[in-house]
Amino acid sequence: MAGGILVYALHDDEGNFNKNSLGAISEAARLAGELGSEAGVVVVGEVADDACAGLGAYGAKRVFHAKSAPEGLAQPVVDVMASVIRDEGFSYALFGGGLLGFEIGAGLTARLNAGVTMEVTAVKVTDGKLIAERPVLQDSAIVDVGYVGEPGIIIGRLNAFDVNESAGGQAEVVDVDVELSEWSTKARMRTRGEQRGADVNIEDAEILVGGGRGLGEKDNFKLAEELAGAMGGAVAATRAVVDAGWYPYAAQIGQTGKTVAPKLYLAVGISGAIQHKVGMQSSENIVAINKDQNAPIFEFCDLGIVGDLHKILPKLTEAIAAKRSG
Ligand SMILES: Cc1cc2nc3c(=O)[nH]c(=O)nc-3n(C[C@H](O)[C@H](O)[C@H](O)COP(=O)(O)OP(=O)(O)OC[C@H]3O[C@@H](n4cnc5c(N)ncnc54)[C@H](O)[C@@H]3O)c2cc1C
């Protein structure tokens, strides 16, 4: 469909859709409304038809369900999305970001010889076409990116798009049977490990307390956990502490870990190395506690507290708990 926008919806083994994907569907529906077009969704793997149809609540008109394609790997999804785009004539593919979204978006771009914009923070409609807004020069300027051909691939920053659960009703579920390319089936998913060792999916948390080497030792992570608990948030970590075995890899933020964009990122005992920064710089508010006033994190946080975390954290936790209970 001309002007149509196709989104991929990632789900877990229980069939719950990822918040970031729901944001992308909501955004696609909003934009499709302005274009007078349709937001379509691709779902792969075992998910109940009801759950697929339920994506209509976020504005999806049709859900293309490839049951036999495996979930969690990029190449099979590229096969399915490329096939749906070709058969149905979608003009754009929109991703909410996250590691898998980046990989699928990049694969789709190569497969369809398309144009791609990454790290997109907003999308608008101009003269009947989508324009992606992308921050550049360390977020000091925004450029508008349009597409000269179709399809145009748009990969958002993680959680760039808000979830809107009242955009529509039930979606039509269309079963698709796509023949996967030979190379797409070479890798097999043995286990899904994104939440290994962590109770909460940090990519979905609105409040994160990031703990670094400044915590001093593994047991001191309980200070970060107590603070996160008091605020109703989750705990994240730097690579330094993950490598030291203080915290699970599932909680690692950064270049070789996860990308997060919570409403509040509270960095405790974290120096702010570039490899860590790239994973959390999109957080709405960054607060840092560090005893070294020259720590790089003070160059990009919104609020910096110079001091010893061992003294500050217990008092902060107590104060927040008291405020919330009273
Ligand atoms: C290829 C590559 C990929 C990488 N990928 C990642 C990645 O994905 N994620 C990541 O995080 N890192 C990554 N790194 C590592 C990165 O370069 C840093 O080494 C790491 O982020 C540092 O972690 P940290 O801030 O916990 O430790 P440090 O840099 O040692 O900082 C500890 C901070 O704690 C402060 N501190 C100490 N005691 C206290 C106290 N009592 N109270 C308050 N503050 C205190 C110190 O002043 C210091 O600023 C990568 C590196 C490479 C080379």
Short mmCIF file of N, CA and C in Angstrom, two decimals, residues 98-176:
data_model
loop_
_atom_site.label_atom_id
_atom_site.label_comp_id
_atom_site.label_asym_id
_atom_site.label_seq_id
_atom_site.Cartn_x
_atom_site.Cartn_y
_atom_site.Cartn_z
N GLY A 98 16.88 -0.53 19.71
CA GLY A 98 17.24 -1.79 20.37
C GLY A 98 18.14 -2.59 19.44
N LEU A 99 18.90 -3.51 20.02
CA LEU A 99 19.90 -4.23 19.23
C LEU A 99 19.30 -4.97 18.04
N LEU A 100 18.20 -5.70 18.29
CA LEU A 100 17.62 -6.50 17.21
C LEU A 100 17.03 -5.60 16.13
N GLY A 101 16.39 -4.51 16.54
CA GLY A 101 15.82 -3.57 15.57
C GLY A 101 16.90 -3.00 14.66
N PHE A 102 18.05 -2.67 15.25
CA PHE A 102 19.17 -2.14 14.46
C PHE A 102 19.63 -3.19 13.45
N GLU A 103 19.73 -4.42 13.92
CA GLU A 103 20.26 -5.48 13.04
C GLU A 103 19.28 -5.79 11.91
N ILE A 104 18.00 -5.87 12.26
CA ILE A 104 17.00 -6.16 11.22
C ILE A 104 16.92 -4.99 10.23
N GLY A 105 16.90 -3.77 10.78
CA GLY A 105 16.81 -2.59 9.91
C GLY A 105 17.97 -2.51 8.95
N ALA A 106 19.17 -2.79 9.47
CA ALA A 106 20.36 -2.74 8.61
C ALA A 106 20.30 -3.85 7.55
N GLY A 107 19.86 -5.04 7.96
CA GLY A 107 19.75 -6.17 7.03
C GLY A 107 18.73 -5.89 5.93
N LEU A 108 17.62 -5.28 6.34
CA LEU A 108 16.55 -4.97 5.38
C LEU A 108 17.03 -3.92 4.37
N THR A 109 17.79 -2.97 4.88
CA THR A 109 18.34 -1.92 4.01
C THR A 109 19.22 -2.53 2.93
N ALA A 110 20.10 -3.44 3.35
CA ALA A 110 21.00 -4.08 2.39
C ALA A 110 20.19 -4.94 1.41
N ARG A 111 19.23 -5.70 1.94
CA ARG A 111 18.46 -6.63 1.10
C ARG A 111 17.66 -5.88 0.03
N LEU A 112 17.08 -4.74 0.41
CA LEU A 112 16.18 -4.03 -0.52
C LEU A 112 16.86 -2.85 -1.20
N ASN A 113 18.17 -2.71 -0.93
CA ASN A 113 18.90 -1.58 -1.49
C ASN A 113 18.17 -0.27 -1.18
N ALA A 114 17.79 -0.15 0.09
CA ALA A 114 16.96 0.98 0.52
C ALA A 114 17.81 2.07 1.15
N GLY A 115 17.17 3.18 1.48
CA GLY A 115 17.83 4.24 2.24
C GLY A 115 17.51 4.06 3.71
N VAL A 116 18.45 4.38 4.58
CA VAL A 116 18.21 4.16 6.01
C VAL A 116 18.65 5.36 6.83
N THR A 117 17.92 5.64 7.89
CA THR A 117 18.32 6.65 8.87
C THR A 117 18.28 6.00 10.24
N MET A 118 19.37 6.13 10.99
CA MET A 118 19.44 5.50 12.32
C MET A 118 19.42 6.56 13.41
N GLU A 119 19.19 6.10 14.64
CA GLU A 119 19.21 7.01 15.81
C GLU A 119 18.18 8.12 15.66
N VAL A 120 17.06 7.78 15.05
CA VAL A 120 16.02 8.79 14.80
C VAL A 120 15.27 9.10 16.10
N THR A 121 15.05 10.38 16.36
CA THR A 121 14.33 10.75 17.59
C THR A 121 12.90 11.22 17.33
N ALA A 122 12.60 11.58 16.08
CA ALA A 122 11.23 11.99 15.74
C ALA A 122 11.03 11.82 14.24
N VAL A 123 9.75 11.64 13.85
CA VAL A 123 9.43 11.51 12.43
C VAL A 123 8.25 12.42 12.14
N LYS A 124 8.30 13.10 10.99
CA LYS A 124 7.18 13.99 10.64
C LYS A 124 6.78 13.75 9.18
N VAL A 125 5.60 14.27 8.84
CA VAL A 125 5.13 14.15 7.46
C VAL A 125 5.27 15.51 6.79
N THR A 126 5.96 15.53 5.66
CA THR A 126 6.10 16.77 4.89
C THR A 126 5.82 16.45 3.42
N ASP A 127 4.88 17.18 2.82
CA ASP A 127 4.50 16.97 1.42
C ASP A 127 4.21 15.50 1.12
N GLY A 128 3.48 14.87 2.02
CA GLY A 128 3.05 13.50 1.79
C GLY A 128 4.15 12.45 1.92
N LYS A 129 5.29 12.84 2.50
CA LYS A 129 6.38 11.86 2.68
C LYS A 129 6.91 11.95 4.11
N LEU A 130 7.55 10.86 4.55
CA LEU A 130 8.11 10.87 5.90
C LEU A 130 9.49 11.52 5.90
N ILE A 131 9.72 12.32 6.92
CA ILE A 131 11.02 12.94 7.15
C ILE A 131 11.47 12.52 8.54
N ALA A 132 12.66 11.94 8.62
CA ALA A 132 13.19 11.49 9.91
C ALA A 132 14.10 12.57 10.49
N GLU A 133 13.96 12.81 11.79
CA GLU A 133 14.84 13.77 12.45
C GLU A 133 15.92 13.01 13.21
N ARG A 134 17.19 13.40 12.95
CA ARG A 134 18.29 12.66 13.54
C ARG A 134 19.28 13.63 14.17
N PRO A 135 19.58 13.47 15.49
CA PRO A 135 20.58 14.33 16.11
C PRO A 135 21.98 13.99 15.59
N VAL A 136 22.79 15.03 15.41
CA VAL A 136 24.18 14.84 14.95
C VAL A 136 25.10 15.69 15.83
N LEU A 137 26.41 15.58 15.58
CA LEU A 137 27.43 16.36 16.29
C LEU A 137 27.18 16.31 17.80
N GLN A 138 27.16 15.08 18.33
CA GLN A 138 26.94 14.85 19.75
C GLN A 138 25.65 15.51 20.24
N ASP A 139 24.62 15.35 19.43
CA ASP A 139 23.28 15.82 19.77
C ASP A 139 23.16 17.35 19.83
N SER A 140 24.11 18.06 19.25
CA SER A 140 24.03 19.52 19.32
C SER A 140 23.21 20.10 18.16
N ALA A 141 22.90 19.30 17.16
CA ALA A 141 22.08 19.77 16.04
C ALA A 141 21.20 18.61 15.55
N ILE A 142 20.11 18.97 14.88
CA ILE A 142 19.19 17.96 14.33
C ILE A 142 19.17 18.11 12.82
N VAL A 143 19.27 16.99 12.10
CA VAL A 143 19.11 17.08 10.64
C VAL A 143 17.82 16.37 10.22
N ASP A 144 17.21 16.90 9.18
CA ASP A 144 16.02 16.27 8.59
C ASP A 144 16.49 15.36 7.46
N VAL A 145 16.04 14.11 7.47
CA VAL A 145 16.45 13.17 6.43
C VAL A 145 15.21 12.68 5.69
N GLY A 146 15.21 12.90 4.37
CA GLY A 146 14.12 12.39 3.54
C GLY A 146 14.63 11.24 2.69
N TYR A 147 13.71 10.62 1.94
CA TYR A 147 14.08 9.45 1.14
C TYR A 147 13.80 9.72 -0.34
N VAL A 148 14.79 9.40 -1.18
CA VAL A 148 14.59 9.63 -2.60
C VAL A 148 13.93 8.42 -3.28
N GLY A 149 13.99 7.27 -2.62
CA GLY A 149 13.37 6.08 -3.20
C GLY A 149 12.56 5.34 -2.16
N GLU A 150 12.02 4.20 -2.53
CA GLU A 150 11.26 3.38 -1.60
C GLU A 150 11.84 1.98 -1.58
N PRO A 151 11.76 1.29 -0.44
CA PRO A 151 11.23 1.78 0.83
C PRO A 151 12.28 2.59 1.58
N GLY A 152 11.80 3.42 2.50
CA GLY A 152 12.69 4.16 3.39
C GLY A 152 12.70 3.45 4.74
N ILE A 153 13.90 3.23 5.26
CA ILE A 153 14.00 2.51 6.54
C ILE A 153 14.32 3.52 7.64
N ILE A 154 13.55 3.49 8.71
CA ILE A 154 13.73 4.44 9.81
C ILE A 154 13.98 3.63 11.09
N ILE A 155 15.13 3.85 11.70
CA ILE A 155 15.45 3.13 12.95
C ILE A 155 15.55 4.16 14.06
N GLY A 156 14.61 4.09 14.99
CA GLY A 156 14.57 5.07 16.07
C GLY A 156 15.58 4.76 17.16
N ARG A 157 15.82 5.75 17.99
CA ARG A 157 16.54 5.47 19.23
C ARG A 157 15.61 4.67 20.12
N LEU A 158 16.20 3.91 21.02
CA LEU A 158 15.39 3.10 21.93
C LEU A 158 14.38 4.00 22.65
N ASN A 159 13.13 3.55 22.67
CA ASN A 159 12.04 4.26 23.35
C ASN A 159 11.82 5.69 22.84
N ALA A 160 12.19 5.95 21.60
CA ALA A 160 11.97 7.30 21.05
C ALA A 160 10.48 7.54 20.82
N PHE A 161 9.72 6.46 20.63
CA PHE A 161 8.31 6.63 20.27
C PHE A 161 7.40 6.18 21.42
N ASP A 162 6.46 7.05 21.76
CA ASP A 162 5.56 6.74 22.89
C ASP A 162 4.52 5.70 22.51
N VAL A 163 4.18 4.88 23.49
CA VAL A 163 3.14 3.87 23.29
C VAL A 163 1.77 4.56 23.42
N ASN A 164 0.90 4.31 22.45
CA ASN A 164 -0.47 4.85 22.52
C ASN A 164 -1.43 3.68 22.36
N GLU A 165 -2.06 3.32 23.48
CA GLU A 165 -2.85 2.08 23.47
C GLU A 165 -4.29 2.30 23.03
N SER A 166 -4.63 3.50 22.66
CA SER A 166 -6.04 3.72 22.31
C SER A 166 -6.19 4.15 20.85
N ALA A 167 -5.24 3.69 20.02
CA ALA A 167 -5.23 4.17 18.64
C ALA A 167 -6.21 3.43 17.73
N GLY A 168 -6.72 2.28 18.15
CA GLY A 168 -7.59 1.54 17.22
C GLY A 168 -8.30 0.39 17.89
N GLY A 169 -8.80 -0.57 17.08
CA GLY A 169 -9.52 -1.73 17.62
C GLY A 169 -8.74 -3.01 17.39
N GLN A 170 -9.35 -3.94 16.65
CA GLN A 170 -8.69 -5.21 16.36
C GLN A 170 -8.03 -5.15 14.99
N ALA A 171 -6.84 -5.74 14.89
CA ALA A 171 -6.17 -5.79 13.59
C ALA A 171 -6.57 -7.08 12.86
N GLU A 172 -6.51 -7.02 11.54
CA GLU A 172 -6.73 -8.23 10.74
C GLU A 172 -5.43 -9.04 10.76
N VAL A 173 -5.53 -10.34 11.07
CA VAL A 173 -4.31 -11.16 11.11
C VAL A 173 -4.19 -11.93 9.79
N VAL A 174 -3.08 -11.74 9.11
CA VAL A 174 -2.85 -12.38 7.82
C VAL A 174 -1.70 -13.38 7.99
N ASP A 175 -1.99 -14.66 7.85
CA ASP A 175 -0.91 -15.65 7.95
C ASP A 175 -0.05 -15.59 6.69
N VAL A 176 1.26 -15.49 6.88
CA VAL A 176 2.15 -15.50 5.72
C VAL A 176 3.14 -16.65 5.86
#
